[in-house]
XYZ file of N, CA, C and O in Angstrom:
672
model
N -13.985 9.203 23.660
C -14.632 8.991 22.389
C -13.890 9.793 21.317
O -13.433 10.894 21.579
N -13.843 9.221 20.109
C -13.198 9.879 18.983
C -14.262 10.574 18.138
O -15.255 9.957 17.759
N -14.036 11.846 17.834
C -14.941 12.631 17.003
C -14.179 13.164 15.797
O -12.952 13.302 15.846
N -14.928 13.466 14.744
C -14.318 13.985 13.526
C -14.999 15.300 13.158
O -16.222 15.378 13.112
N -14.193 16.313 12.918
C -14.713 17.612 12.489
C -14.416 17.788 11.009
O -13.299 17.507 10.555
N -15.411 18.235 10.276
C -15.225 18.519 8.864
C -14.861 19.993 8.725
O -15.539 20.858 9.282
N -13.769 20.260 8.007
C -13.288 21.635 7.823
C -12.995 21.859 6.337
O -12.989 20.910 5.558
N -12.746 23.099 5.973
C -12.366 23.381 4.595
C -11.012 22.753 4.315
O -10.078 22.887 5.109
N -10.890 22.075 3.170
C -9.629 21.448 2.798
C -8.539 22.510 2.691
O -8.749 23.555 2.096
N -7.401 22.217 3.290
C -6.290 23.159 3.301
C -6.170 23.911 4.614
O -5.144 24.539 4.875
N -7.204 23.856 5.467
C -7.167 24.577 6.741
C -7.046 23.630 7.934
O -7.206 24.065 9.073
N -6.747 22.363 7.680
C -6.742 21.354 8.747
C -5.784 21.698 9.892
O -6.183 21.655 11.056
N -4.545 22.028 9.582
C -3.555 22.332 10.628
C -3.936 23.597 11.396
O -3.810 23.657 12.613
N -4.399 24.599 10.694
C -4.806 25.860 11.322
C -5.958 25.615 12.311
O -5.930 26.087 13.441
N -6.965 24.845 11.873
C -8.115 24.534 12.736
C -7.668 23.695 13.933
O -8.138 23.897 15.047
N -6.734 22.762 13.703
C -6.230 21.931 14.802
C -5.638 22.797 15.905
O -5.954 22.615 17.085
N -4.801 23.763 15.546
C -4.186 24.636 16.541
C -5.221 25.529 17.222
O -5.132 25.776 18.422
N -6.214 25.982 16.463
C -7.272 26.789 17.059
C -8.090 25.962 18.054
O -8.502 26.478 19.095
N -8.338 24.697 17.724
C -9.083 23.805 18.633
C -8.314 23.612 19.937
O -8.891 23.704 21.017
N -7.024 23.333 19.832
C -6.206 23.121 21.026
C -6.177 24.376 21.901
O -6.201 24.296 23.128
N -6.161 25.536 21.264
C -6.104 26.794 21.990
C -7.460 27.155 22.615
O -7.532 27.538 23.774
N -8.545 26.994 21.845
C -9.870 27.432 22.296
C -10.524 26.469 23.285
O -11.209 26.898 24.207
N -10.328 25.171 23.080
C -11.038 24.187 23.896
C -10.283 23.853 25.175
O -10.866 23.744 26.242
N -8.988 23.659 25.081
C -8.201 23.352 26.275
C -7.962 21.869 26.455
O -8.763 21.034 26.049
N -6.834 21.546 27.092
C -6.410 20.155 27.261
C -7.259 19.380 28.258
O -7.270 18.157 28.226
N -7.949 20.073 29.167
C -8.778 19.355 30.137
C -10.024 18.754 29.470
O -10.571 17.773 29.962
N -10.464 19.318 28.357
C -11.622 18.791 27.628
C -11.170 17.984 26.420
O -11.671 16.897 26.157
N -10.206 18.509 25.681
C -9.718 17.881 24.451
C -8.447 17.098 24.747
O -7.379 17.675 24.910
N -8.574 15.762 24.830
C -7.417 14.912 25.140
C -6.409 14.910 24.007
O -5.207 14.942 24.228
N -6.918 14.808 22.772
C -6.069 14.768 21.585
C -6.770 15.485 20.457
O -7.999 15.421 20.337
N -6.002 16.136 19.615
C -6.525 16.746 18.396
C -5.428 16.562 17.364
O -4.297 16.995 17.578
N -5.732 15.900 16.252
C -4.695 15.619 15.274
C -5.246 15.532 13.863
O -6.433 15.348 13.641
N -4.321 15.691 12.916
C -4.598 15.555 11.494
C -3.669 14.443 11.005
O -2.454 14.627 10.992
N -4.207 13.273 10.623
C -3.334 12.179 10.190
C -2.755 12.389 8.784
O -3.421 12.941 7.911
N -1.524 11.957 8.615
C -0.819 12.029 7.336
C -0.409 10.628 6.904
O -0.430 9.686 7.698
N 0.000 10.491 5.641
C 0.606 9.244 5.184
C 1.906 9.578 4.469
O 2.078 10.673 3.945
N 2.833 8.622 4.493
C 4.121 8.801 3.829
C 4.021 8.297 2.404
O 3.401 7.265 2.146
N 4.639 9.025 1.483
C 4.728 8.557 0.106
C 6.130 8.840 -0.393
O 6.779 9.778 0.047
N 6.585 7.982 -1.314
C 7.911 8.154 -1.897
C 7.775 8.928 -3.200
O 6.942 8.604 -4.033
N 8.616 9.952 -3.356
C 8.639 10.741 -4.582
C 10.091 10.942 -4.996
O 10.963 11.095 -4.149
N 10.281 10.934 -6.308
C 11.631 11.162 -6.814
C 11.700 12.555 -7.414
O 10.945 12.888 -8.322
N 12.577 13.375 -6.843
C 12.858 14.677 -7.412
C 14.303 15.035 -7.096
O 14.879 14.534 -6.137
N 14.880 15.865 -7.947
C 16.287 16.232 -7.863
C 17.197 15.010 -7.916
O 18.253 14.968 -7.307
N 16.744 13.966 -8.623
C 17.562 12.779 -8.842
C 17.594 11.771 -7.715
O 18.234 10.730 -7.834
N 16.921 12.048 -6.584
C 16.920 11.095 -5.473
C 15.503 10.898 -4.955
O 14.615 11.712 -5.175
N 15.318 9.787 -4.230
C 14.017 9.468 -3.642
C 13.874 10.170 -2.300
O 14.803 10.185 -1.494
N 12.706 10.739 -2.072
C 12.395 11.434 -0.828
C 11.087 10.887 -0.276
O 10.216 10.473 -1.029
N 10.941 10.914 1.039
C 9.678 10.529 1.655
C 8.961 11.809 2.062
O 9.471 12.588 2.872
N 7.809 12.043 1.445
C 6.983 13.217 1.735
C 5.770 12.796 2.534
O 5.388 11.626 2.532
N 5.139 13.765 3.182
C 3.909 13.504 3.936
C 2.750 14.221 3.252
O 2.889 15.366 2.836
N 1.616 13.506 3.146
C 0.393 14.079 2.573
C -0.766 13.773 3.506
O -0.723 12.824 4.280
N -1.830 14.564 3.414
C -3.004 14.364 4.263
C -3.670 13.025 3.971
O -3.926 12.697 2.813
N -3.958 12.270 5.018
C -4.629 10.986 4.871
C -6.121 11.189 4.596
O -6.690 10.540 3.727
N -6.743 12.100 5.319
C -8.161 12.427 5.127
C -8.281 13.940 4.951
O -8.513 14.657 5.924
N -8.119 14.442 3.719
C -8.223 15.891 3.508
C -9.598 16.409 3.931
O -10.623 15.816 3.623
N -9.605 17.520 4.668
C -10.860 18.135 5.085
C -11.392 17.644 6.418
O -12.510 17.988 6.793
N -10.595 16.861 7.165
C -11.061 16.330 8.450
C -10.008 16.510 9.534
O -8.817 16.363 9.295
N -10.479 16.821 10.743
C -9.629 16.924 11.938
C -10.201 15.960 12.973
O -11.405 15.948 13.211
N -9.355 15.132 13.573
C -9.779 14.128 14.538
C -9.563 14.643 15.953
O -8.545 15.276 16.243
N -10.524 14.337 16.826
C -10.463 14.793 18.213
C -10.846 13.661 19.155
O -11.744 12.887 18.845
N -10.175 13.601 20.287
C -10.490 12.623 21.321
C -10.903 13.389 22.565
O -10.144 14.218 23.068
N -12.131 13.129 23.026
C -12.647 13.818 24.212
C -13.724 12.970 24.865
O -14.449 12.245 24.194
N -13.832 13.092 26.171
C -14.879 12.397 26.908
C -16.021 13.321 27.294
O -16.987 12.899 27.918
N -15.920 14.593 26.918
C -16.910 15.600 27.314
C -17.458 16.284 26.063
O -16.997 17.354 25.667
N -18.473 15.688 25.447
C -19.003 16.167 24.176
C -19.604 17.563 24.261
O -19.343 18.407 23.404
N -20.393 17.848 25.289
C -21.061 19.160 25.360
C -20.055 20.299 25.506
O -20.169 21.312 24.823
N -19.034 20.130 26.353
C -18.017 21.159 26.508
C -17.176 21.289 25.230
O -16.794 22.399 24.847
N -16.905 20.151 24.582
C -16.163 20.164 23.321
C -16.940 20.944 22.269
O -16.402 21.827 21.611
N -18.221 20.643 22.135
C -19.070 21.307 21.145
C -19.151 22.812 21.418
O -19.036 23.626 20.502
N -19.304 23.191 22.682
C -19.370 24.608 23.060
C -18.068 25.323 22.706
O -18.084 26.436 22.172
N -16.944 24.693 22.988
C -15.638 25.283 22.666
C -15.401 25.404 21.177
O -14.840 26.394 20.698
N -15.851 24.404 20.411
C -15.628 24.411 18.966
C -16.480 25.453 18.251
O -16.116 25.906 17.164
N -17.599 25.828 18.844
C -18.472 26.830 18.211
C -17.805 28.196 18.111
O -18.184 29.025 17.293
N -16.784 28.434 18.937
C -16.072 29.718 18.935
C -15.081 29.841 17.778
O -14.594 30.933 17.496
N -14.782 28.719 17.123
C -13.723 28.713 16.118
C -14.283 29.064 14.744
O -15.146 28.363 14.222
N -13.779 30.153 14.135
C -14.232 30.481 12.782
C -13.632 29.495 11.768
O -12.504 29.050 11.923
N -14.389 29.138 10.780
C -13.904 28.204 9.762
C -14.215 26.756 10.081
O -14.003 25.879 9.261
N -14.703 26.496 11.279
C -15.079 25.147 11.668
C -16.426 24.833 11.026
O -17.390 25.559 11.236
N -16.490 23.785 10.234
C -17.732 23.478 9.546
C -18.694 22.754 10.464
O -19.733 23.283 10.814
N -18.338 21.516 10.874
C -19.240 20.765 11.752
C -18.553 19.528 12.289
O -17.575 19.049 11.729
N -19.099 19.011 13.388
C -18.711 17.696 13.880
C -19.596 16.695 13.162
O -20.798 16.923 13.005
N -19.002 15.594 12.706
C -19.781 14.615 11.952
C -20.784 13.890 12.834
O -20.510 13.592 13.992
N -21.926 13.617 12.256
C -22.986 12.917 12.974
C -24.140 12.599 12.045
O -24.019 12.708 10.821
N -25.255 12.203 12.637
C -26.454 11.907 11.863
C -27.500 12.959 12.188
O -27.970 13.042 13.325
N -27.841 13.774 11.216
C -28.827 14.830 11.443
C -28.330 15.835 12.464
O -27.301 16.454 12.301
N -29.069 15.981 13.555
C -28.708 16.922 14.617
C -27.803 16.294 15.672
O -27.228 16.976 16.497
N -27.699 14.969 15.669
C -26.935 14.260 16.699
C -25.489 14.051 16.269
O -25.212 13.581 15.167
N -24.543 14.417 17.148
C -23.120 14.210 16.893
C -22.776 12.789 17.307
O -23.037 12.375 18.431
N -22.187 12.041 16.369
C -21.909 10.622 16.609
C -20.393 10.399 16.598
O -19.716 10.820 15.665
N -19.857 9.729 17.636
C -18.421 9.420 17.633
C -18.123 8.297 16.642
O -19.031 7.611 16.167
N -16.851 8.124 16.341
C -16.440 7.011 15.486
C -16.756 5.697 16.183
O -16.680 5.602 17.409
N -17.080 4.676 15.408
C -17.373 3.368 15.985
C -16.077 2.710 16.457
O -14.975 3.132 16.079
N -16.221 1.673 17.266
C -15.047 0.931 17.758
C -14.230 0.379 16.592
O -12.999 0.362 16.645
N -14.907 -0.100 15.533
C -14.214 -0.670 14.364
C -13.400 0.407 13.651
O -12.266 0.162 13.231
N -13.977 1.617 13.517
C -13.273 2.707 12.848
C -12.057 3.157 13.661
O -10.981 3.377 13.104
N -12.212 3.241 14.973
C -11.097 3.618 15.841
C -10.011 2.551 15.790
O -8.818 2.864 15.686
N -10.412 1.275 15.817
C -9.444 0.173 15.746
C -8.683 0.206 14.424
O -7.460 -0.011 14.396
N -9.388 0.488 13.331
C -8.747 0.575 12.017
C -7.743 1.722 11.989
O -6.621 1.560 11.517
N -8.118 2.878 12.516
C -7.202 4.025 12.564
C -5.972 3.716 13.418
O -4.854 4.062 13.052
N -6.186 3.063 14.560
C -5.053 2.710 15.423
C -4.145 1.691 14.747
O -2.926 1.785 14.831
N -4.737 0.708 14.048
C -3.957 -0.320 13.350
C -3.088 0.308 12.264
O -1.938 -0.053 12.085
N -3.668 1.288 11.569
C -2.930 1.952 10.497
C -1.917 2.944 11.045
O -1.105 3.465 10.303
N -1.981 3.254 12.318
C -1.026 4.174 12.917
C -1.454 5.618 12.832
O -0.653 6.521 13.034
N -2.730 5.863 12.533
C -3.197 7.247 12.399
C -3.150 7.991 13.725
O -2.985 9.205 13.746
N -3.282 7.278 14.845
C -3.224 7.964 16.135
C -1.801 8.453 16.428
O -1.602 9.331 17.252
N -0.809 7.900 15.738
C 0.569 8.405 15.847
C 0.791 9.538 14.852
O 1.898 9.992 14.672
N -0.264 9.929 14.150
C -0.292 11.055 13.220
C 0.257 10.756 11.832
O 0.063 11.520 10.918
N 0.995 9.660 11.619
C 1.547 9.369 10.295
C 1.425 7.886 9.967
O 1.882 7.040 10.727
N 0.818 7.601 8.817
C 0.707 6.239 8.295
C 1.985 5.961 7.517
O 2.249 6.585 6.488
N 2.806 5.054 8.034
C 4.105 4.774 7.430
C 3.943 4.099 6.062
O 2.911 3.515 5.753
N 4.986 4.165 5.276
C 5.032 3.552 3.957
C 5.039 2.030 4.110
O 5.765 1.489 4.936
N 4.201 1.349 3.342
C 4.145 -0.111 3.389
C 4.883 -0.688 2.186
O 5.102 0.002 1.192
N 5.253 -1.975 2.293
C 5.907 -2.670 1.187
C 5.138 -3.938 0.883
O 4.542 -4.542 1.777
N 5.175 -4.342 -0.384
C 4.482 -5.549 -0.773
C 5.082 -6.164 -2.020
O 6.003 -5.625 -2.633
N 4.528 -7.322 -2.385
C 4.938 -8.017 -3.608
C 3.691 -8.387 -4.401
O 2.598 -8.475 -3.849
N 3.888 -8.590 -5.690
C 2.815 -9.090 -6.546
C 3.270 -10.453 -7.052
O 4.307 -10.568 -7.702
N 2.496 -11.469 -6.697
C 2.829 -12.836 -7.086
C 1.643 -13.423 -7.844
O 0.548 -13.547 -7.299
N 1.865 -13.740 -9.120
C 0.819 -14.266 -10.005
C -0.412 -13.355 -10.028
O -1.545 -13.815 -10.001
N -0.189 -12.047 -10.054
C -1.275 -11.082 -10.122
C -1.966 -10.791 -8.797
O -2.921 -10.036 -8.745
N -1.505 -11.406 -7.704
C -2.101 -11.198 -6.384
C -1.161 -10.360 -5.528
O 0.015 -10.682 -5.378
N -1.698 -9.301 -4.956
C -0.898 -8.398 -4.114
C -0.859 -8.932 -2.690
O -1.885 -9.297 -2.123
N 0.339 -8.967 -2.121
C 0.518 -9.324 -0.718
C 1.350 -8.225 -0.069
O 2.458 -7.935 -0.517
N 0.812 -7.603 0.963
C 1.548 -6.564 1.677
C 2.362 -7.267 2.754
O 1.816 -7.919 3.638
N 3.684 -7.137 2.637
C 4.590 -7.888 3.503
C 5.046 -7.120 4.724
O 5.472 -7.711 5.707
N 4.974 -5.790 4.655
C 5.536 -4.986 5.735
C 4.797 -3.657 5.809
O 4.460 -3.069 4.788
N 4.536 -3.202 7.026
C 3.931 -1.888 7.207
C 2.522 -1.948 7.764
O 1.964 -3.023 7.976
N 1.929 -0.789 7.995
C 0.608 -0.724 8.631
C -0.543 -1.248 7.775
O -1.599 -1.555 8.302
N -0.351 -1.365 6.467
C -1.421 -1.869 5.593
C -1.427 -3.391 5.495
O -2.253 -3.959 4.779
N -0.534 -4.046 6.221
C -0.440 -5.504 6.203
C -1.782 -6.123 6.606
O -2.387 -5.739 7.609
N -2.272 -7.034 5.789
C -3.546 -7.693 6.057
C -4.747 -6.963 5.478
O -5.878 -7.408 5.623
N -4.537 -5.858 4.802
C -5.644 -5.088 4.234
C -5.733 -5.235 2.710
O -6.271 -4.369 2.026
N -5.217 -6.339 2.194
C -5.194 -6.556 0.751
C -6.592 -6.547 0.138
O -6.778 -6.144 -1.002
N -7.588 -6.969 0.901
C -8.961 -7.017 0.401
C -9.580 -5.650 0.178
O -10.581 -5.520 -0.520
N -8.999 -4.625 0.749
C -9.518 -3.255 0.605
C -8.924 -2.524 -0.593
O -9.378 -1.430 -0.935
N -7.905 -3.103 -1.224
C -7.204 -2.421 -2.314
C -8.124 -2.283 -3.523
O -8.722 -3.237 -3.991
N -8.226 -1.045 -4.019
C -9.025 -0.763 -5.202
C -8.141 -0.549 -6.419
O -8.472 -0.937 -7.518
N -6.971 0.072 -6.205
C -6.082 0.400 -7.322
C -4.664 0.578 -6.796
O -4.466 1.064 -5.681
N -3.686 0.185 -7.611
C -2.275 0.378 -7.265
C -1.598 1.096 -8.424
O -1.808 0.744 -9.584
N -0.780 2.093 -8.103
C 0.053 2.768 -9.088
C 1.495 2.490 -8.678
O 2.012 3.140 -7.766
N 2.121 1.509 -9.343
C 3.482 1.119 -8.959
C 4.485 2.225 -9.244
O 5.473 2.380 -8.523
N 4.248 2.996 -10.307
C 5.174 4.071 -10.668
C 5.200 5.167 -9.596
O 6.260 5.639 -9.205
N 4.017 5.560 -9.099
C 3.930 6.597 -8.072
C 4.064 6.035 -6.663
O 4.057 6.785 -5.690
N 4.121 4.700 -6.553
C 4.232 4.018 -5.255
C 3.074 4.381 -4.332
O 3.257 4.764 -3.189
N 1.864 4.257 -4.868
C 0.645 4.584 -4.134
C -0.371 3.469 -4.275
O -0.361 2.721 -5.236
N -1.264 3.426 -3.290
C -2.378 2.484 -3.316
C -3.639 3.251 -2.920
O -3.578 4.181 -2.116
N -4.751 2.880 -3.521
C -6.041 3.451 -3.159
C -6.857 2.343 -2.513
O -7.031 1.267 -3.089
N -7.323 2.595 -1.302
C -8.078 1.606 -0.533
C -9.518 2.075 -0.385
O -9.779 3.277 -0.280
N -10.441 1.135 -0.326
C -11.831 1.439 -0.035
C -12.117 0.933 1.369
O -12.059 -0.265 1.617
N -12.389 1.871 2.295
C -12.621 1.485 3.687
C -13.913 2.119 4.194
O -14.391 3.098 3.638
N -14.462 1.536 5.264
C -15.650 2.106 5.923
C -15.155 3.077 6.984
O -14.447 2.708 7.907
N -15.526 4.350 6.793
C -15.124 5.386 7.728
C -16.176 6.488 7.680
O -16.751 6.748 6.619
N -16.415 7.122 8.792
C -17.382 8.215 8.908
C -18.795 7.755 8.543
O -19.603 8.517 8.026
N -19.087 6.475 8.741
C -20.422 5.951 8.467
C -20.697 5.672 7.008
O -21.835 5.411 6.620
N -19.669 5.717 6.180
C -19.853 5.404 4.755
C -18.559 4.820 4.200
O -17.533 4.825 4.870
N -18.604 4.335 2.969
C -17.411 3.802 2.326
C -16.683 4.944 1.629
O -17.274 5.677 0.844
N -15.396 5.100 1.954
C -14.606 6.169 1.345
C -13.362 5.584 0.688
O -12.944 4.465 0.995
N -12.785 6.371 -0.210
C -11.531 5.983 -0.850
C -10.401 6.726 -0.161
O -10.491 7.925 0.083
N -9.334 5.993 0.162
C -8.216 6.551 0.903
C -6.923 6.263 0.146
O -6.747 5.165 -0.369
N -6.028 7.236 0.074
C -4.716 7.055 -0.549
C -3.694 6.714 0.523
O -3.768 7.229 1.633
N -2.729 5.876 0.158
C -1.630 5.563 1.075
C -0.398 5.219 0.254
O -0.484 4.981 -0.950
N 0.742 5.166 0.923
C 1.994 4.829 0.262
C 2.248 3.327 0.291
O 2.162 2.706 1.352
N 2.522 2.744 -0.879
C 2.827 1.308 -0.976
C 3.884 1.117 -2.043
O 3.696 1.493 -3.201
N 4.997 0.546 -1.656
C 6.045 0.255 -2.605
C 6.054 -1.239 -2.904
O 6.169 -2.058 -1.990
N 5.868 -1.578 -4.162
C 5.941 -2.972 -4.600
C 7.402 -3.264 -4.870
O 7.990 -2.711 -5.802
N 8.000 -4.134 -4.050
C 9.441 -4.385 -4.149
C 9.771 -5.532 -5.099
O 10.905 -5.637 -5.562
N 8.761 -6.388 -5.395
C 9.033 -7.522 -6.292
C 7.749 -7.946 -6.975
O 6.680 -7.948 -6.363
N 7.872 -8.286 -8.272
C 6.743 -8.832 -9.015
C 7.188 -10.151 -9.628
O 8.151 -10.210 -10.373
N 6.452 -11.214 -9.277
C 6.813 -12.560 -9.743
C 5.784 -13.023 -10.747
O 4.608 -12.919 -10.553
């Protein structure tokens, strides 16, 4: 099952390493912080940088919730595992499938490419292919897209890298 821990923004990597150390690999199958690639121009050339896909969240895969919860309680700075009220709830199958499709389980959401034809955006290449209906805003200059997706039991806004290569 996939679980999500809410942590203070900026401490995601630190908490991830503490989780791996405190909980152990026999209980915690995977612990990761997903990133996305974005293109930025500085020093006269284009560079691909990585930014947090979900700031303030650490993802964990485990089949043993009680041992995971007990191990996580030892970590200072850990806010909480997401759930409803007192019950810790894993991500739904749809949310896990969406994360896997986007490549978040590989830890980095690659840069996507698309075109704008008669005012309609079509993503031609990359992990965001087929997600045109989720697009809320595009900044062609910064090569970014803002998507509205269902995650963590609610609708959230997510940033990702999208380069529009042609406008017709």
